[in-house]
XYZ file of C-alpha atoms in Angstrom:
121
model
C 99.784 92.487 97.296
C 96.368 94.099 97.503
C 95.548 96.308 100.455
C 92.118 97.361 101.689
C 91.936 100.017 104.372
C 88.939 100.801 106.549
C 87.971 102.668 109.697
C 87.491 106.214 108.517
C 85.767 108.575 110.869
C 84.984 112.026 112.168
C 85.967 112.384 115.823
C 86.662 115.091 118.358
C 90.050 116.037 119.712
C 91.091 113.603 122.406
C 89.071 110.737 120.972
C 90.379 107.432 119.664
C 89.974 105.666 116.347
C 91.283 102.413 114.905
C 92.167 101.900 111.266
C 92.462 98.464 109.687
C 94.246 97.292 106.566
C 93.567 93.831 105.167
C 96.219 92.391 102.887
C 95.764 89.743 100.235
C 97.954 88.293 97.534
C 101.228 86.479 97.491
C 104.114 86.686 99.916
C 102.618 89.418 102.109
C 104.476 87.972 105.070
C 107.695 89.209 103.523
C 106.607 92.835 103.647
C 106.929 95.521 106.219
C 103.458 97.016 106.665
C 102.896 100.639 107.414
C 100.692 103.684 107.452
C 101.203 107.045 105.806
C 98.982 110.104 105.779
C 98.384 113.110 103.596
C 96.754 116.294 104.814
C 95.258 118.816 102.389
C 97.984 120.796 100.663
C 100.755 118.714 102.199
C 102.941 115.872 101.051
C 102.295 112.305 102.063
C 104.222 111.451 105.220
C 105.231 108.385 107.164
C 103.221 107.546 110.273
C 104.153 104.059 111.470
C 105.409 100.683 110.287
C 105.804 97.159 111.562
C 107.789 94.208 110.331
C 105.260 91.533 109.517
C 106.968 88.678 111.301
C 109.120 90.311 113.922
C 107.026 92.859 115.752
C 109.668 95.510 115.155
C 107.936 98.890 114.887
C 108.741 102.454 113.892
C 106.822 105.691 114.465
C 106.943 109.276 113.325
C 107.836 111.591 116.176
C 104.510 113.390 115.798
C 102.525 110.274 116.735
C 104.900 108.473 119.073
C 103.167 107.652 122.338
C 99.693 108.212 120.876
C 99.481 105.768 117.963
C 100.139 102.039 118.027
C 100.633 99.835 114.998
C 99.954 96.138 115.350
C 99.154 93.174 113.185
C 97.136 89.966 113.260
C 98.999 87.523 111.073
C 96.137 85.036 111.072
C 93.870 87.674 109.556
C 96.527 89.256 107.349
C 95.535 92.575 108.831
C 97.442 95.553 110.150
C 95.894 98.025 112.567
C 96.614 101.575 113.564
C 95.210 102.463 116.970
C 95.076 106.230 117.275
C 94.565 107.734 120.730
C 94.516 111.320 121.953
C 93.761 112.505 118.451
C 94.521 116.103 117.543
C 93.122 118.309 114.779
C 96.525 118.158 113.099
C 96.044 114.404 112.695
C 93.335 115.145 110.143
C 94.379 113.534 106.874
C 93.739 110.763 104.427
C 95.487 107.711 105.821
C 97.030 105.123 103.511
C 98.278 101.659 104.345
C 101.369 100.461 102.537
C 103.459 97.362 101.986
C 107.184 97.793 101.663
C 110.367 95.773 101.558
C 111.903 97.667 104.451
C 111.278 100.462 106.944
C 111.787 103.168 104.359
C 109.848 106.360 105.044
C 109.950 107.852 101.560
C 106.572 107.435 99.872
C 108.339 107.288 96.519
C 109.827 103.957 97.477
C 106.592 102.219 98.455
C 105.622 99.451 96.020
C 102.085 98.812 97.213
C 99.392 101.165 98.462
C 95.887 100.724 99.748
C 93.168 103.224 99.017
C 93.004 106.128 101.413
C 90.682 106.406 104.361
C 89.677 109.785 105.753
C 90.286 110.724 109.368
C 88.917 114.063 110.517
C 89.544 115.395 114.002
C 87.524 118.406 115.106
C 88.665 120.773 117.829
């Protein structure tokens, strides 16, 4: 599975931004798709995930109610809609393909390249 993320941006606190992740390769429908992020000096952390076929979703507590993960199966694309952005959301965001809803980055088999999100106060 190859993953290509896009949608980086510099926004102000309270603004919205949407990230996209296009998947290609074999058997992507079998994967749970997700987003992680890594802020400077911090470890990579789970943000959100969605089962590709079932619409089942998971969110980190820090983004619950503000971020929404969704997917367009026809386009093999996963989105992360980020609303009410905060400066602490500033990070490099990575899309990921996994076999389950695991939140440990060490267990992720496929990563996209990172895309920078910067939120100014």
